[in-house]
Coordinates of N, CA and C in Angstrom, one line a residue:
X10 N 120.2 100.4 93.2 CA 120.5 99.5 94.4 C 120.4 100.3 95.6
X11 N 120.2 99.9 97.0 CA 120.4 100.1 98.3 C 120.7 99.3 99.2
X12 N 120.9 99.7 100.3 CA 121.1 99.0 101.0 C 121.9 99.9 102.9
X13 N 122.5 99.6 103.5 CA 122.7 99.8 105.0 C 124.1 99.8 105.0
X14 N 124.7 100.7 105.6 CA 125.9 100.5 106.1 C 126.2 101.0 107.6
X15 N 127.0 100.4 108.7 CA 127.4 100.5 109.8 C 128.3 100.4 109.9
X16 N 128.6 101.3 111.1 CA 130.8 101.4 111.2 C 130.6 101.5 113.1
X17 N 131.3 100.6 112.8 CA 131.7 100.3 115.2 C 133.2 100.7 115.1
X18 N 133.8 100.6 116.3 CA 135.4 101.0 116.2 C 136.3 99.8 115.5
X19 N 135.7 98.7 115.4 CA 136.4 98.0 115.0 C 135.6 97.1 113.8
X20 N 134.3 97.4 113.5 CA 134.0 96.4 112.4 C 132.8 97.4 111.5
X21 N 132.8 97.3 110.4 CA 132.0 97.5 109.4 C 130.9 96.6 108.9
X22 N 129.9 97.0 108.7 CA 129.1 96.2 107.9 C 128.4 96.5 106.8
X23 N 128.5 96.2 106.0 CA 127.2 96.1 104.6 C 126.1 95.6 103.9
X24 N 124.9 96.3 104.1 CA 123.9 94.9 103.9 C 123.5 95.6 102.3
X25 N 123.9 95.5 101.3 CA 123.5 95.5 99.8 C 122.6 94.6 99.2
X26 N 122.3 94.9 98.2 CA 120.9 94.6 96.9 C 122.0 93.5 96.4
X27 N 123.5 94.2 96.4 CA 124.9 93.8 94.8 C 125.8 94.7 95.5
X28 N 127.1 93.6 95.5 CA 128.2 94.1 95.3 C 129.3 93.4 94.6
X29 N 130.3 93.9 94.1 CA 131.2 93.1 93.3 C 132.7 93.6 93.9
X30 N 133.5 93.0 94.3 CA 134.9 93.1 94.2 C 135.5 93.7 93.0
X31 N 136.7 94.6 93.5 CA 137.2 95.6 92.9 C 138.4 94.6 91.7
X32 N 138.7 94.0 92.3 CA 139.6 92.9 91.4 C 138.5 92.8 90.3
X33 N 137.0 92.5 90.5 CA 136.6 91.7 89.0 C 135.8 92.6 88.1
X34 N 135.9 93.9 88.8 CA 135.8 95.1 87.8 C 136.1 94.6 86.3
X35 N 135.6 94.7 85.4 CA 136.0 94.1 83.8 C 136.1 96.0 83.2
X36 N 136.8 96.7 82.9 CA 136.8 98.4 82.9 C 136.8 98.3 81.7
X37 N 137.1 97.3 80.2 CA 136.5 97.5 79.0 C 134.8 97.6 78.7
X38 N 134.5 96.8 80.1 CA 132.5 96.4 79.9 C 132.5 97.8 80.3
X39 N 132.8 98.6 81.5 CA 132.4 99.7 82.7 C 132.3 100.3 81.5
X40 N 133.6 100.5 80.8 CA 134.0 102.1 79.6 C 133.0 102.1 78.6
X41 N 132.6 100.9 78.1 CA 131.3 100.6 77.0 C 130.0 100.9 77.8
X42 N 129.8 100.7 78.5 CA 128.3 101.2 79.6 C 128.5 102.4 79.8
X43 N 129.5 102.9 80.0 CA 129.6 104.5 80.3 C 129.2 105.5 78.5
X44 N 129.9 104.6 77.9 CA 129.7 105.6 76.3 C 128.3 105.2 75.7
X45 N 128.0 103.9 76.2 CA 126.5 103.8 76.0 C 125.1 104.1 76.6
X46 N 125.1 104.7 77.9 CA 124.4 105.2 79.1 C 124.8 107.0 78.2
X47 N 126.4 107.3 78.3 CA 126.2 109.0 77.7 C 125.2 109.1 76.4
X48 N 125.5 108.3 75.3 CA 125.3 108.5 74.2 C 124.0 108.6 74.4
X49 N 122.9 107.8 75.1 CA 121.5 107.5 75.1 C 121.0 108.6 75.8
X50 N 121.7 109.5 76.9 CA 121.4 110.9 77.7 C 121.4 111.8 76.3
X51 N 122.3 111.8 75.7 CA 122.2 112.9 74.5 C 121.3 113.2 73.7
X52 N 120.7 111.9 73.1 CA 119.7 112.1 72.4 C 118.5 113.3 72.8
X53 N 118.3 113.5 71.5 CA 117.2 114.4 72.3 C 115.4 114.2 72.4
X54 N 115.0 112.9 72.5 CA 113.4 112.7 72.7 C 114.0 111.4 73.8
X55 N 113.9 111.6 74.7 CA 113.8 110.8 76.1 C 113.1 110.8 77.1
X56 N 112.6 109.8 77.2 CA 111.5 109.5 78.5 C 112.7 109.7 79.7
X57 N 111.1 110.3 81.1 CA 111.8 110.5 82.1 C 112.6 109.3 82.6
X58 N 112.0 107.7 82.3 CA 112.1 107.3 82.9 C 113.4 106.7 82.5
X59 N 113.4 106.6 81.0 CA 114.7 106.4 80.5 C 116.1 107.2 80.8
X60 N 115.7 108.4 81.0 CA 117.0 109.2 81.8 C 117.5 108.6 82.8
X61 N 116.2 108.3 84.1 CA 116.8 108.3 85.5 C 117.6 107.3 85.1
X62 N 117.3 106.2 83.7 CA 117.9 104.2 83.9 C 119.4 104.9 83.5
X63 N 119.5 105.6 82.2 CA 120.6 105.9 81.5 C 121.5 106.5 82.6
X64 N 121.2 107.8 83.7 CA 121.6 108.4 84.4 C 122.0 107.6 85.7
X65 N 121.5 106.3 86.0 CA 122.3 105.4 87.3 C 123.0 104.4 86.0
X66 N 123.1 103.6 85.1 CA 124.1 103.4 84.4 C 125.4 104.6 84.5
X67 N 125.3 105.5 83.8 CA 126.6 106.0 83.9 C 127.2 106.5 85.5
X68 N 126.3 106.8 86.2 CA 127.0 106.7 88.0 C 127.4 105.0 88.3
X69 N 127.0 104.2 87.7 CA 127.5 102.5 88.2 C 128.8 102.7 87.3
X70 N 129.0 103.0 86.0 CA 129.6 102.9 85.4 C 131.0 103.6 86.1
X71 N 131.0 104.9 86.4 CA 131.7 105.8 86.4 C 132.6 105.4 88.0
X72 N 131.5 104.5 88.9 CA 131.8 104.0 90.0 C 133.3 102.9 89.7
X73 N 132.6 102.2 88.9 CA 133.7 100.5 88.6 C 134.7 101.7 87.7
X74 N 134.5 102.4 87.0 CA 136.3 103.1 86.7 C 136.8 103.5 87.8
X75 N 136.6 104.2 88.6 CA 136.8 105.3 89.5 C 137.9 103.6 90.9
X76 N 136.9 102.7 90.8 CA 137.3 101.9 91.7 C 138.7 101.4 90.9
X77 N 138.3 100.8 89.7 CA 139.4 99.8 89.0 C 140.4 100.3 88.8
X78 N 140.3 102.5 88.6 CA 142.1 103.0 88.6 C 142.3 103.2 90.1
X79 N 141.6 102.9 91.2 CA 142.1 102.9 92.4 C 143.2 101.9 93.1
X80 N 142.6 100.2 92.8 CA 143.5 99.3 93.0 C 144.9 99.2 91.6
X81 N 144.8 99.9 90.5 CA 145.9 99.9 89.8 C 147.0 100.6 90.1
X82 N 146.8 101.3 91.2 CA 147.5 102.7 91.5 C 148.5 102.3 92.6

């Protein structure tokens, strides 16, 4: 994903590909994408290109935990 972000003294903007709200984080789906993105890095005959997919799964993954123990807190 990409996208733009801008900050003025008083307003933010975000122009994204995808974004989702921290509320609807689902962190059973995130923790299963995370053990299934590692598991698939470990193997050892992997295409480049399958790394870089497995390797932004577990950074999305690792993002929606990181977010969902934020608002719990």
């Amino acid at each position: 994903s990409g996208g733009f972000l801008e900050v003025s003294s008083d307003r933010v903007t975000v122009l994204a590909e995808s974004a989702e709200k921290a509320t609807e984080i689902n962190v059973d789906r995130a923790d299963a994408a995370l053990r299934d993105a590692t598991a698939k890095l470990e193997r050892a005959a992997i295409s480049p290109d399958e790394h870089r997919e497995q390797t932004a799964r577990v950074r999305r993954a690792t993002t929606r935990l990181e977010v969902a123990k934020l608002i719990t807190h």
